[in-house]
Coordinates of N, CA and C in Angstrom, one line a residue:
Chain E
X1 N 212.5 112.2 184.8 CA 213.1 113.3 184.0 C 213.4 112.7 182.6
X2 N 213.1 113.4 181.3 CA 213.3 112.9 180.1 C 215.1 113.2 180.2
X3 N 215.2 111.7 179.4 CA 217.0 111.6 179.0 C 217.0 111.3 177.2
X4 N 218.2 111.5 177.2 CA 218.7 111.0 175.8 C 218.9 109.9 176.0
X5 N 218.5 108.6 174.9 CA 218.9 107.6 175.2 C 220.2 107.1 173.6
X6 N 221.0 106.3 173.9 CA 221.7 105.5 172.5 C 221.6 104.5 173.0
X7 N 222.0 103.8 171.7 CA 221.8 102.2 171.6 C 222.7 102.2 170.0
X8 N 223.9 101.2 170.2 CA 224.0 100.2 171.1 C 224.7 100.8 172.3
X9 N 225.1 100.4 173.2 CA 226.0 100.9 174.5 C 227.5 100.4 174.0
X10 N 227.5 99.4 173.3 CA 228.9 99.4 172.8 C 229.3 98.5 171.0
X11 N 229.6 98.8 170.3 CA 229.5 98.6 169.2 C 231.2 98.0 168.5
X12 N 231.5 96.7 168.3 CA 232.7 96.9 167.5 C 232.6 96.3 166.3
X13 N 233.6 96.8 165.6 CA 233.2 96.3 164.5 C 234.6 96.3 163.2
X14 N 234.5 95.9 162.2 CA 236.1 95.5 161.5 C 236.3 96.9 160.8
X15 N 237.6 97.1 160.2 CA 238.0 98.1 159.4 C 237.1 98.0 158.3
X16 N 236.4 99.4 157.7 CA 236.2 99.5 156.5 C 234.5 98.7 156.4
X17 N 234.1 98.3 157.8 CA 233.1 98.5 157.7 C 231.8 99.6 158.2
X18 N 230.7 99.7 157.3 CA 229.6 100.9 158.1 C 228.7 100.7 159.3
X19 N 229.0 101.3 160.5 CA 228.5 101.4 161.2 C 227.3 102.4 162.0
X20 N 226.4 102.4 161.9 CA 225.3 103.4 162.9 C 224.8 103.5 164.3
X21 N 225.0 104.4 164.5 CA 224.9 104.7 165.5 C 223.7 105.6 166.0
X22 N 222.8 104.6 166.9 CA 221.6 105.5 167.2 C 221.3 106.2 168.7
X23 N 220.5 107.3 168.7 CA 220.0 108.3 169.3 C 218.2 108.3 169.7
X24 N 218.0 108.3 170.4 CA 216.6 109.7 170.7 C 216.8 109.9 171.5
X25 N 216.8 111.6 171.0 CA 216.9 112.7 171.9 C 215.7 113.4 172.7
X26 N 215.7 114.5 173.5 CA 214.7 114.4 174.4 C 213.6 115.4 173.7
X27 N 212.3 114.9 173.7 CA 211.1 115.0 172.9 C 211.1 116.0 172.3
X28 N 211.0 117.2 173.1 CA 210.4 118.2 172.6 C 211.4 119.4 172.2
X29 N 212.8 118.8 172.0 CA 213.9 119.5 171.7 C 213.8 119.1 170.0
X30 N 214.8 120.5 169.5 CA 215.1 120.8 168.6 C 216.3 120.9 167.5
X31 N 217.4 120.9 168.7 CA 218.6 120.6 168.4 C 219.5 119.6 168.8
X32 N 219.9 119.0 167.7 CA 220.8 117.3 167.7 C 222.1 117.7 167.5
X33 N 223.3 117.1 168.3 CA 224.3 117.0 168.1 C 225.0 115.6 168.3
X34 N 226.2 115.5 167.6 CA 226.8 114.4 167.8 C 228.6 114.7 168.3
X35 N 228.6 114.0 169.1 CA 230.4 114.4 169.7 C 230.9 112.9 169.6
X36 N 232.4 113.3 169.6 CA 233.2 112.2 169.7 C 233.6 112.4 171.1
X37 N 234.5 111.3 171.9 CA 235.8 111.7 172.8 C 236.4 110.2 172.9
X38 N 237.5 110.5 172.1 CA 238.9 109.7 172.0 C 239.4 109.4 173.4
X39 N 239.9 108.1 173.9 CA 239.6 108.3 175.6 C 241.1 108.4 175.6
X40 N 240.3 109.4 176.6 CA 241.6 109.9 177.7 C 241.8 111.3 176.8
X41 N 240.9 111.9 175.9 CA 241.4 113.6 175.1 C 239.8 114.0 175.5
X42 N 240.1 115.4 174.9 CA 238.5 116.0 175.3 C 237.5 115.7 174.4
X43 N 236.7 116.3 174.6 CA 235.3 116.0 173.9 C 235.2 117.2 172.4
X44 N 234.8 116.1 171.6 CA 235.1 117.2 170.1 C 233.7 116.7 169.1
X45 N 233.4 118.5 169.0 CA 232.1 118.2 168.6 C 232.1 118.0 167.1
X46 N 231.0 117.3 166.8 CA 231.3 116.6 165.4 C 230.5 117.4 164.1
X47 N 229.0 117.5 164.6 CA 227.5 118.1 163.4 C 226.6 118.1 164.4
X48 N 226.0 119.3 163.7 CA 224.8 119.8 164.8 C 223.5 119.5 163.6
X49 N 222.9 119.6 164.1 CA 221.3 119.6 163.4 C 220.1 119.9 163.5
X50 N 219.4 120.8 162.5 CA 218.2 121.9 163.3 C 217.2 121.8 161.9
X51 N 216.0 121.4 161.7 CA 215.3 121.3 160.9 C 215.2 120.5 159.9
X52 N 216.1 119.1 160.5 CA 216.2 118.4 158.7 C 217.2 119.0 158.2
X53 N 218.6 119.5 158.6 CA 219.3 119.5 157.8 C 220.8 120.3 159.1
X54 N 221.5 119.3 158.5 CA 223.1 119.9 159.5 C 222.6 121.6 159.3
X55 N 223.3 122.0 160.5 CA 223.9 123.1 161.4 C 225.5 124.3 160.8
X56 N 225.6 123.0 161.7 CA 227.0 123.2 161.6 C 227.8 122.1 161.7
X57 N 228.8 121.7 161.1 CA 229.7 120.1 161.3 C 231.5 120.6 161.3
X58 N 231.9 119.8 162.0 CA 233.4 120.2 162.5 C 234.7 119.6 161.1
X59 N 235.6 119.8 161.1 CA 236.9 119.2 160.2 C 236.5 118.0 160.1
X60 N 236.1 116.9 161.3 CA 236.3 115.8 161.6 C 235.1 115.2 160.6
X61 N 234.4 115.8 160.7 CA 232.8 115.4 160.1 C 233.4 115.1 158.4
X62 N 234.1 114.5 158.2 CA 233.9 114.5 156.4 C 233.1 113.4 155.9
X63 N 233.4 113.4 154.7 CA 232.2 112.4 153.8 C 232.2 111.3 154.4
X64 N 232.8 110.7 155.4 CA 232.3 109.0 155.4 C 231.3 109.3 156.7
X65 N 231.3 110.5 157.2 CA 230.0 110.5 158.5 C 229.0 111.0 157.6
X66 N 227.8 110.7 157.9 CA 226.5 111.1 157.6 C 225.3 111.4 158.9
X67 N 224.3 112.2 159.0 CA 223.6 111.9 159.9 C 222.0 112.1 159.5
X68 N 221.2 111.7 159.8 CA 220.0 111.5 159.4 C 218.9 111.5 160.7
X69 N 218.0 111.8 160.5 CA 216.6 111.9 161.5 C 215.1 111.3 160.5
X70 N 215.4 110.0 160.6 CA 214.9 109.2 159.8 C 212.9 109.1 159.9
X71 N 213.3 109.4 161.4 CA 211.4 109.4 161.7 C 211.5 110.2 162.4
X72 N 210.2 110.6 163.8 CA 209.9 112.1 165.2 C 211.0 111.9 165.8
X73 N 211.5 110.4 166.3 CA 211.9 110.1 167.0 C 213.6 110.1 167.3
X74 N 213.9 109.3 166.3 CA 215.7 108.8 165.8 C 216.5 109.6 165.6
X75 N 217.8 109.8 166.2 CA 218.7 110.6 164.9 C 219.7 109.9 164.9
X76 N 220.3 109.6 163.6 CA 221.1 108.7 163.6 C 222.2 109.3 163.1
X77 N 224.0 108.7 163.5 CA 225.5 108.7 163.1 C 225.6 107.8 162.0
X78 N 225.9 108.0 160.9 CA 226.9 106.4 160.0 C 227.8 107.1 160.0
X79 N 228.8 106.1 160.1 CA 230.1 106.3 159.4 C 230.2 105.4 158.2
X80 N 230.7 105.5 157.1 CA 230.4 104.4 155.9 C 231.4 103.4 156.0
X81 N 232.8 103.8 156.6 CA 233.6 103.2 155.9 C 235.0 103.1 157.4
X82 N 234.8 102.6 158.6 CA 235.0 102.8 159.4 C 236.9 102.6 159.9
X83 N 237.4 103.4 160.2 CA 239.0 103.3 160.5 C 239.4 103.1 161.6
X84 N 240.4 102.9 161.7 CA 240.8 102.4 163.0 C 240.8 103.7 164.3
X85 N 241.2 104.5 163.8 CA 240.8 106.2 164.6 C 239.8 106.4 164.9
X86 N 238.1 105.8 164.2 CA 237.1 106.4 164.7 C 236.7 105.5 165.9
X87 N 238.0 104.5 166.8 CA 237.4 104.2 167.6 C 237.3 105.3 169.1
X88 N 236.2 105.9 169.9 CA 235.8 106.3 170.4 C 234.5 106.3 171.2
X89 N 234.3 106.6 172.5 CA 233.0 107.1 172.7 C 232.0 108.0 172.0
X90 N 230.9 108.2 171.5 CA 230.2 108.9 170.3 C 228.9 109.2 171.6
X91 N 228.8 110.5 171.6 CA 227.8 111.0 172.4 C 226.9 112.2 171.6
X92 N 225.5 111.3 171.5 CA 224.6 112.2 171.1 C 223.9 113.0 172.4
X93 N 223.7 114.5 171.9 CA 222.9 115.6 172.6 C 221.8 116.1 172.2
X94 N 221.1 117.0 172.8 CA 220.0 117.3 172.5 C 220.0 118.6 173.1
X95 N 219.4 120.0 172.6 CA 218.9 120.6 173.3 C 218.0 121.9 172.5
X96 N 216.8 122.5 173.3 CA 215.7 123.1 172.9 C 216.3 124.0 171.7
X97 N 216.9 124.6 172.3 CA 217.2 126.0 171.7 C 218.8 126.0 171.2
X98 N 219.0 126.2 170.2 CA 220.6 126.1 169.8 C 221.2 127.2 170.3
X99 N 222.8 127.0 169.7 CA 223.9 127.9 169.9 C 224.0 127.3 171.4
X100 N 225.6 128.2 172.2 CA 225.8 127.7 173.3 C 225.3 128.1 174.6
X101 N 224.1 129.1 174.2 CA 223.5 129.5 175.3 C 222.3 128.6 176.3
X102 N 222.3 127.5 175.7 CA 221.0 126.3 176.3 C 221.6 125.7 176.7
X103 N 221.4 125.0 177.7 CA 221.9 123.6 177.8 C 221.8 122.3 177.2
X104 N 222.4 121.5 176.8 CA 223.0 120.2 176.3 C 222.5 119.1 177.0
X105 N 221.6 118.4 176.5 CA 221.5 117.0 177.0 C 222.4 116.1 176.5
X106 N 223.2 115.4 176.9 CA 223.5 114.0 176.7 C 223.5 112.8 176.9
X107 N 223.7 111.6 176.1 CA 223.5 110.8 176.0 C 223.9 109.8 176.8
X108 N 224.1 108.6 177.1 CA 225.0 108.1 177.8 C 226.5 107.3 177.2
X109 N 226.0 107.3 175.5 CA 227.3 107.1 174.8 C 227.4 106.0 173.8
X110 N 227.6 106.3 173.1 CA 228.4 104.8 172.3 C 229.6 104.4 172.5
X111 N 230.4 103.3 172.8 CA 231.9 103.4 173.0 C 232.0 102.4 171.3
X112 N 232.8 102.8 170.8 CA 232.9 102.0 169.3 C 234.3 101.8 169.2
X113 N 234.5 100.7 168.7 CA 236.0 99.9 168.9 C 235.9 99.2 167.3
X114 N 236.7 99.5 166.3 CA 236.9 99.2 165.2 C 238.4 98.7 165.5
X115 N 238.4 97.1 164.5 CA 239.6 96.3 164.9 C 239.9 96.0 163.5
Chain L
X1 N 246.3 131.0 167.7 CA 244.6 129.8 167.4 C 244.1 130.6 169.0
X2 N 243.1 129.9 169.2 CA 241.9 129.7 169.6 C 242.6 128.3 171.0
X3 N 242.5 128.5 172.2 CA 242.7 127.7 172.9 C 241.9 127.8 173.7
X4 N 241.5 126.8 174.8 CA 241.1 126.7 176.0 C 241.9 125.2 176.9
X5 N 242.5 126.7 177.8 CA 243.0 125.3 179.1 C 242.5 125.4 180.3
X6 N 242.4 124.2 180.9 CA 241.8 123.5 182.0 C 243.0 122.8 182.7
X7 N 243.5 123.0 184.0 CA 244.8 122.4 184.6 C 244.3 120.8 184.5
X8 N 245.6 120.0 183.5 CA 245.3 118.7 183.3 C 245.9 117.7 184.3
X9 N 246.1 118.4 185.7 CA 246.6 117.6 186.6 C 245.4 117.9 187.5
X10 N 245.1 116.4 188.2 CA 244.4 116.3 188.6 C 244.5 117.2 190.2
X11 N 243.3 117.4 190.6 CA 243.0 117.9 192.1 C 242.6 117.5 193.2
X12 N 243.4 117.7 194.0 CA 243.0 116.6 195.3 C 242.7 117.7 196.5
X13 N 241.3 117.4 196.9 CA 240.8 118.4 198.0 C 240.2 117.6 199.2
X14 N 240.5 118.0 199.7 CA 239.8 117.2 201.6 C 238.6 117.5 201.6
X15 N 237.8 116.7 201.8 CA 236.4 116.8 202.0 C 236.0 117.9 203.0
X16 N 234.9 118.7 203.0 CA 234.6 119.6 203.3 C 235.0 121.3 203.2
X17 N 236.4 121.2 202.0 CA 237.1 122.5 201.6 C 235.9 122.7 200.5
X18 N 236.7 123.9 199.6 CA 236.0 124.0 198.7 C 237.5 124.4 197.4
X19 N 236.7 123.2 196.8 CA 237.5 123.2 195.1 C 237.1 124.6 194.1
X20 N 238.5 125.2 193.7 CA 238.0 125.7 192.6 C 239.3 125.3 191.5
X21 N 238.3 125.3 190.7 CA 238.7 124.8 189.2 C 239.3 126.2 188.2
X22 N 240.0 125.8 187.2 CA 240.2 127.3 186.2 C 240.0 126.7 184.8
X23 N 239.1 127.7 184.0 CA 239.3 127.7 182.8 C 239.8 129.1 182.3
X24 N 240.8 128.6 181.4 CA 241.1 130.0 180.6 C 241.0 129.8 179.1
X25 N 240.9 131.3 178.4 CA 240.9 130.6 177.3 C 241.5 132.0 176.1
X26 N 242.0 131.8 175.3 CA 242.5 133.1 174.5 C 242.0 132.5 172.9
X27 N 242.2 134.4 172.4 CA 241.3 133.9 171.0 C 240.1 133.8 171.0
X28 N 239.2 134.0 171.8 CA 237.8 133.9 172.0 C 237.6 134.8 172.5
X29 N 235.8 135.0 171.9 CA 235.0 136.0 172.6 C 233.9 135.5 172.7
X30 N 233.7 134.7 173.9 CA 232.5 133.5 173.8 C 231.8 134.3 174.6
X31 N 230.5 134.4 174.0 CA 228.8 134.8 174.8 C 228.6 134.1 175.3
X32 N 228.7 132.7 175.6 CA 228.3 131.5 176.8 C 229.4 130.9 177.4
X33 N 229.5 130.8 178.3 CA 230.6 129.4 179.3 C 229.9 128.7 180.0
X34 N 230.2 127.2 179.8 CA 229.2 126.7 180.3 C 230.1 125.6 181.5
X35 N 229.4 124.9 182.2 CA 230.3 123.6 183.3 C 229.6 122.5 183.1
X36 N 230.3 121.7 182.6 CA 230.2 120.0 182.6 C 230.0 119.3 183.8
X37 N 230.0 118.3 184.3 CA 230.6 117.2 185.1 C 230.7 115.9 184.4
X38 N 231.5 115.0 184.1 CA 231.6 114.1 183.5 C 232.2 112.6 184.3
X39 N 231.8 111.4 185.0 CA 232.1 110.3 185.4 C 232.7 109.3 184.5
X40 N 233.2 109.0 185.0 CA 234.4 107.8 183.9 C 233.0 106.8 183.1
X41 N 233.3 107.2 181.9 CA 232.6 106.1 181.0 C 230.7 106.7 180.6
X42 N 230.6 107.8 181.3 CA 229.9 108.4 181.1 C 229.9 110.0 180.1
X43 N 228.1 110.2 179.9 CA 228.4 111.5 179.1 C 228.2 112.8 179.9
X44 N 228.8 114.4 179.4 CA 229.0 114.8 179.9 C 227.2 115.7 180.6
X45 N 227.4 115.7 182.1 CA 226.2 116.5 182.6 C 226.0 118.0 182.5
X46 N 225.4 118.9 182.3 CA 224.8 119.8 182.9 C 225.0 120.5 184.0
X47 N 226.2 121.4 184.1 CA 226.2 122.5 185.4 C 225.3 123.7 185.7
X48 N 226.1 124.7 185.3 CA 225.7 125.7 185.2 C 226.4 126.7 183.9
X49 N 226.0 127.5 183.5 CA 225.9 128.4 182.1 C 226.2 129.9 182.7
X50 N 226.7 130.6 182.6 CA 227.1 132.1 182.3 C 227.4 132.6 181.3
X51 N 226.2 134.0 181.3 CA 226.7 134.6 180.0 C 227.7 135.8 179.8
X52 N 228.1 136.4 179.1 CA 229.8 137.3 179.0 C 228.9 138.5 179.9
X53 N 227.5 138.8 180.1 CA 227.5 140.2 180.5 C 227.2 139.6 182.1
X54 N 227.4 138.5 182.4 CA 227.2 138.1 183.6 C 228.9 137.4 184.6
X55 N 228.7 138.0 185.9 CA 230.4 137.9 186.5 C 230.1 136.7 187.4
X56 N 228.9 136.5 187.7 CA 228.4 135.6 188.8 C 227.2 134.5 188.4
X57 N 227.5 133.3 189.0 CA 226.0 132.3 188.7 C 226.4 131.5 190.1
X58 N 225.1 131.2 190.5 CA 225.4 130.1 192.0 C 224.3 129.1 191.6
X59 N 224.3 127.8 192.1 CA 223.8 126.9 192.0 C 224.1 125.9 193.2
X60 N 223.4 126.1 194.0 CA 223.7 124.8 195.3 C 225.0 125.2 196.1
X61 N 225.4 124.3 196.2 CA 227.5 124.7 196.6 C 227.9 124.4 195.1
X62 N 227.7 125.1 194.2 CA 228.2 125.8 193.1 C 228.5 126.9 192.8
X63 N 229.3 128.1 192.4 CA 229.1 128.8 191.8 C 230.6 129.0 190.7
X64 N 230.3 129.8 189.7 CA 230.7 130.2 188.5 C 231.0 131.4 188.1
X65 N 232.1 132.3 187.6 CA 232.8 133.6 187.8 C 233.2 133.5 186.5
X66 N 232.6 135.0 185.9 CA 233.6 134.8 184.1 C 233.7 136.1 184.1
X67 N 235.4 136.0 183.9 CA 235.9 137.6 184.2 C 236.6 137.3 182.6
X68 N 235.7 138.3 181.6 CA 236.2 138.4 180.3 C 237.5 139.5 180.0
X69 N 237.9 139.9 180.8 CA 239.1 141.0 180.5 C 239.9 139.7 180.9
X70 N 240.0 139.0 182.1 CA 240.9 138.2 182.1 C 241.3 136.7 181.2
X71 N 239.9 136.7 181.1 CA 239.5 135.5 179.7 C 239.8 134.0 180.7
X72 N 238.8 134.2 181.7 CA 238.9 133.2 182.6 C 237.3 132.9 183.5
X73 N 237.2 132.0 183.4 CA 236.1 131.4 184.4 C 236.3 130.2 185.8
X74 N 236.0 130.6 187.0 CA 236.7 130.0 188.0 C 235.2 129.1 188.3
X75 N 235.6 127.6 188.8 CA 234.0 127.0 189.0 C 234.5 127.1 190.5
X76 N 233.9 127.1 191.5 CA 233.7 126.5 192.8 C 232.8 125.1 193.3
X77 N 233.3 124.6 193.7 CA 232.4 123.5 195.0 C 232.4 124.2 196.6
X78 N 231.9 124.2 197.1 CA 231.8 124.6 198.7 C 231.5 123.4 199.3
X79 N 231.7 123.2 200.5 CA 231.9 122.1 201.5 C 231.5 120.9 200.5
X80 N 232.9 120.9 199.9 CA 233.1 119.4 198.8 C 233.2 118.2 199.4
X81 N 232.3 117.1 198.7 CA 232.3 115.9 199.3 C 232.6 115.0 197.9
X82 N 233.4 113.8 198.8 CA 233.6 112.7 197.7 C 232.8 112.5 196.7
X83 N 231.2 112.1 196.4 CA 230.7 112.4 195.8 C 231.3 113.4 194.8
X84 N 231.7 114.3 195.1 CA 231.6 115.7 193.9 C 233.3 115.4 193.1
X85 N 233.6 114.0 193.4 CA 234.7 113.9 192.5 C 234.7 113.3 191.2
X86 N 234.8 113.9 189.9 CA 234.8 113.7 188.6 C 235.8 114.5 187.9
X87 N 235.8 114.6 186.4 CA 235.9 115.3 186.1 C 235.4 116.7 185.3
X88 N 235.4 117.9 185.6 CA 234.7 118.6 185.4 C 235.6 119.4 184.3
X89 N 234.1 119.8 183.3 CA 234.8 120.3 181.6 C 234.3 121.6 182.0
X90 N 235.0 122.8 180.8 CA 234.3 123.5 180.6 C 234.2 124.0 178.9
X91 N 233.0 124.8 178.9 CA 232.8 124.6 177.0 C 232.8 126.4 176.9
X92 N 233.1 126.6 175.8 CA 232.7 127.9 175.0 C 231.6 127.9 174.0
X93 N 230.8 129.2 173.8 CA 230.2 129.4 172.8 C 230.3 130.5 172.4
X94 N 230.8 131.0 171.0 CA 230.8 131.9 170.7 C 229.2 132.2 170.1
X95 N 228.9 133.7 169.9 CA 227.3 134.3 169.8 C 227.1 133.9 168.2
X96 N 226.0 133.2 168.0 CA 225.6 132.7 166.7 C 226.0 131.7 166.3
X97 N 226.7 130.5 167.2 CA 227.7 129.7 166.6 C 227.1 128.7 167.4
X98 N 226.5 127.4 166.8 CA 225.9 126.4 167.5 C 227.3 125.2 168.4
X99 N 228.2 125.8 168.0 CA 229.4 124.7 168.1 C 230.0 125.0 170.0
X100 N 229.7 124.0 170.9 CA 230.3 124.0 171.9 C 232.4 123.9 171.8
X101 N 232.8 124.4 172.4 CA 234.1 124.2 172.0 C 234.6 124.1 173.7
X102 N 235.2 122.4 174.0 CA 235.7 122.2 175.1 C 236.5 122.1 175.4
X103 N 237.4 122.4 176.5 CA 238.3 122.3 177.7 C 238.8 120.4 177.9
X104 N 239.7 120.3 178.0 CA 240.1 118.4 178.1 C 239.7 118.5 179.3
X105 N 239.2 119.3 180.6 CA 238.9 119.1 181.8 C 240.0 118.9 182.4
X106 N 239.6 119.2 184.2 CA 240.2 118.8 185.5 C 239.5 117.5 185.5
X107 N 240.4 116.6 186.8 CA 239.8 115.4 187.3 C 239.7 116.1 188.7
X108 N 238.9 116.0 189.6 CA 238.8 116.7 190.6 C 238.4 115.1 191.8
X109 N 239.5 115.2 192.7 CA 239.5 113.9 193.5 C 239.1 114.8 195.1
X110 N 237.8 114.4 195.5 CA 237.9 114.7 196.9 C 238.2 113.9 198.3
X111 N 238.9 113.8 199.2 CA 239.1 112.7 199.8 C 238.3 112.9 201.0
X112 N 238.1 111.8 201.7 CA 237.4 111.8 202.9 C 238.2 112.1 204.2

């Protein structure tokens, strides 16, 4: 069965530096998302992305995230400038058809620990 | 605002009962509700989806109830087994709006 895959599986890294975070999502889908979850809080969606270009992106999403779909395959998270808050699990999705009527593939996660 | 609660204490059910879970949620008029499962350290899976003109969805020893006057969706497990212990989310989607909006989840513990 096709999965979403990320890499790295765990990423840490110092204050105030940029970090990426990669994705491929499942082939023949169309819609990318990226979530946070702060452990032990819920799951908080971050930017969605449909055609080469964000969707929709949440409060949290400001200028130091970026996201990109660089080749068929990739979609990638930076954060530019990394704080000690953005440490979390970072879970990219995937699914055919947007809005909340499709189902969501997910990923199995980034956990990111900024020290 | 805009809420959704999920009882944040966890559930403890004897194996072979059947768990049901609650989401509620006020401030919304979501066209989709969907069910998570999610394992510690893991991302979240794939239940089952109901839409607002639908009161019923079954899937396996699953099923899913979204009573929009009450602004509640109930999940069920039927003859629950350890296995079926995680935590289960639930999400909203309002119509036209690509943004899932989740539930912090139950932890649902079944014992043997």
């Amino acid at each position: 069965e096709p999965e979403v895959t990320q890499t790295p599986s765990h990423q840490v890294t110092q204050m105030g530096q940029e970090v990426i975070l990669r994705c491929v999502p499942i082939s023949n889908h169309l819609y990318f998302y990226w979530y946070r979850q702060i452990l032990g809080q819920k799951v908080e969606f971050l930017v969605s992305f449909y055609n080469n270009e964000i969707s929709e992106k949440s409060e949290i999403f400001d200028d130091q995230f970026s996201v990109e779909r660089p080749d068929g395959s990739n979609f990638t998270l930076k954060i530019r400038s990394t704080k000690l808050e953005d440490s979390a699990m970072y879970f990219c999705a995937s699914s055919f058809q947007g809005s909340g009527g499709d189902t969501q593939y997910f990923g199995p996660g980034t956990r990111l620990t900024v020290l | 605002s805009q809420k959704i609660e999920q009882n944040s204490e966890a559930l403890n059910i004897q194996e072979g009962k059947t768990a049901t879970l609650t989401c509620n949620y006020t401030n919304y008029s979501p066209a989709y509700l969907q069910w998570y499962r999610q394992d510690p350290g893991r991302g979240p899976v794939f239940l089952l989806l109901i839409r607002e003109n639908e009161k019923e969805k079954r899937k396996e020893r699953l099923k899913v109830t979204f009573d929009t006057t009450l602004k509640q969706s109930l999940f069920h497990i039927t003859a629950s087994q350890p296995a079926d212990s995680a935590t289960y989310l639930c999400a909203l989607a309002v119509d036209s709006n690509y943004q899932l909006i989740w539930g912090a989840g139950t932890k649902l513990i079944i014992k043997p």
